[in-house]
Amino acid sequence: MERRSWAEPFKVKMVEPIRMTSREYRQQRIREAGYNSFLLRSEDVYIDLLTDSGTSAMSDYQWAGLMLGDEAYAGSRSFYHLEEAVREVYGYAELIPTHQGRGAEHILSQILIKPGDVVPGNMYFTTTRFHQEYAGAEFADVIIDEAHEAANPHPFKGNVDLDKLQAVIDEVGAERIPYISVETNVNMAGGQPMSMANLKAVYELCRRHDILVMLDATRALENAYFIQQREDGFQDRSVAEILREICSYSDGATVSSKKDNLVNIGGFLALRDPELARRARALLVAFEGLHTYGGMSGRDMEALARGIREMVETDDHVRARVGQVEYLGALLLKSGIPIVQPVGGHGVFLNAAAILSHLPQDQFPAQTLTAALYVDSGVRGMERGIVSAGRDPATGDHRYPKLELVRLAIPRRVYTQSHMDVTAESVIAVYEEREAVRGLQFTYEPDELRFFQARFEPIPD
Ligand SMILES: Cc1ncc(COP(=O)(O)O)c(C=O)c1O
């Protein structure tokens, strides 16, 4: 018989207590944290939706793998298990293991970028763009316009606008574009996928101009699931097959394994070209570690190899993962809360610009809303708006992104449907009181990646 509804394809074997605190307690904690959710202690958080990065629950099979990790400095057995898993699941021959995604971004940017280059991409990601700029490149956003419109229901808001990409190539010349950085399930757009047809077209265009295509395949699994659900011709293909096809339209990928791959730390750069891989390994030994462990211990590599296989073993895992995110999104939409639509793969993104429409963007509506939500219920989200966008290195002014969002990222296999219900109730309660919320101003602003450690205070009356 057809199943009418689905449930998580696992049961819980171990629990970690969390505690609810009083409103006064949380007001005090957020003040001490400079109204920045990154600076809260996790023990003061009730439901932690700061990030889906490194917060997954591992399976019993992965935990068992930790005990079998080979901690040899060179030639670790666990490295070869990982290499085999990456070859089979993603299809890249060359594996360069790193401590996490940004380690891979660093190595890739350093081997490919020369000062004065331009790197086009489908919307920026914070650390990715940082490493591109740090290596001397300028980032050029070539995502479709629909990605910048929170309520636009386009099914593939992560798509590259081929005309914009062609215009960048015409303007600066292909020789100044070392690669295009293509992110699957674009995080800053709200976890929005790109279509296979679009990726294939990008790859063909870049081939014609001898430009490499480098994926940020951090959430490629979730992108593969959306392709299966939304793109003609993919309904009968497994998510594993779709993922392999995604990777086939690229020359390599950076991956933060703290997301799709179901581990708490780790990442990798994967390449096809052995010569590029040789150059990457030469830098790896300076910045991360020897080429057979990079930035990971043997046990981390063992758990990662198992996580990579587990995520595609059946489609049930990713269906339940995205299904939980969609469940929270549906609760909020039913109550008229403005969120990014369609609901993305790894979290629900609240449209802070619409919710706190009385605040100008330089009073940080998303930062403010994140703090208000924490005070209401102990639910911790993350600002993804003007604070994350940082300042333009040329002018020193704020960058004003069109999207001013609070991200409620859902860790994989960690929370239940009741946690989603509590979260939705809190968002609705804050929404009802929104007009009383005051904006914030900086008391400390770091120069780089300011959102991590910035501090704020409420703007006085
Ligand atoms: C799309 C994307 N790329 C890269 C990274 C960086 O990965 P890591 O945090 O493992 O350094 C992240 C992490 O949040 C991400 O979401």
mmCIF file of N, CA and C in Angstrom, residues 209 371 427:
data_model
loop_
_atom_site.group_PDB
_atom_site.id
_atom_site.type_symbol
_atom_site.label_atom_id
_atom_site.label_comp_id
_atom_site.label_asym_id
_atom_site.label_seq_id
_atom_site.Cartn_x
_atom_site.Cartn_y
_atom_site.Cartn_z
ATOM 1 N N HIS A 209 34.792 28.779 -23.421
ATOM 2 C CA HIS A 209 35.735 29.865 -23.106
ATOM 3 C C HIS A 209 36.920 29.382 -22.279
ATOM 4 N N ALA A 371 17.709 38.607 17.610
ATOM 5 C CA ALA A 371 17.801 38.825 19.063
ATOM 6 C C ALA A 371 16.411 38.753 19.703
ATOM 7 N N VAL A 427 8.030 32.504 16.537
ATOM 8 C CA VAL A 427 8.114 33.468 15.424
ATOM 9 C C VAL A 427 6.798 34.235 15.318
#
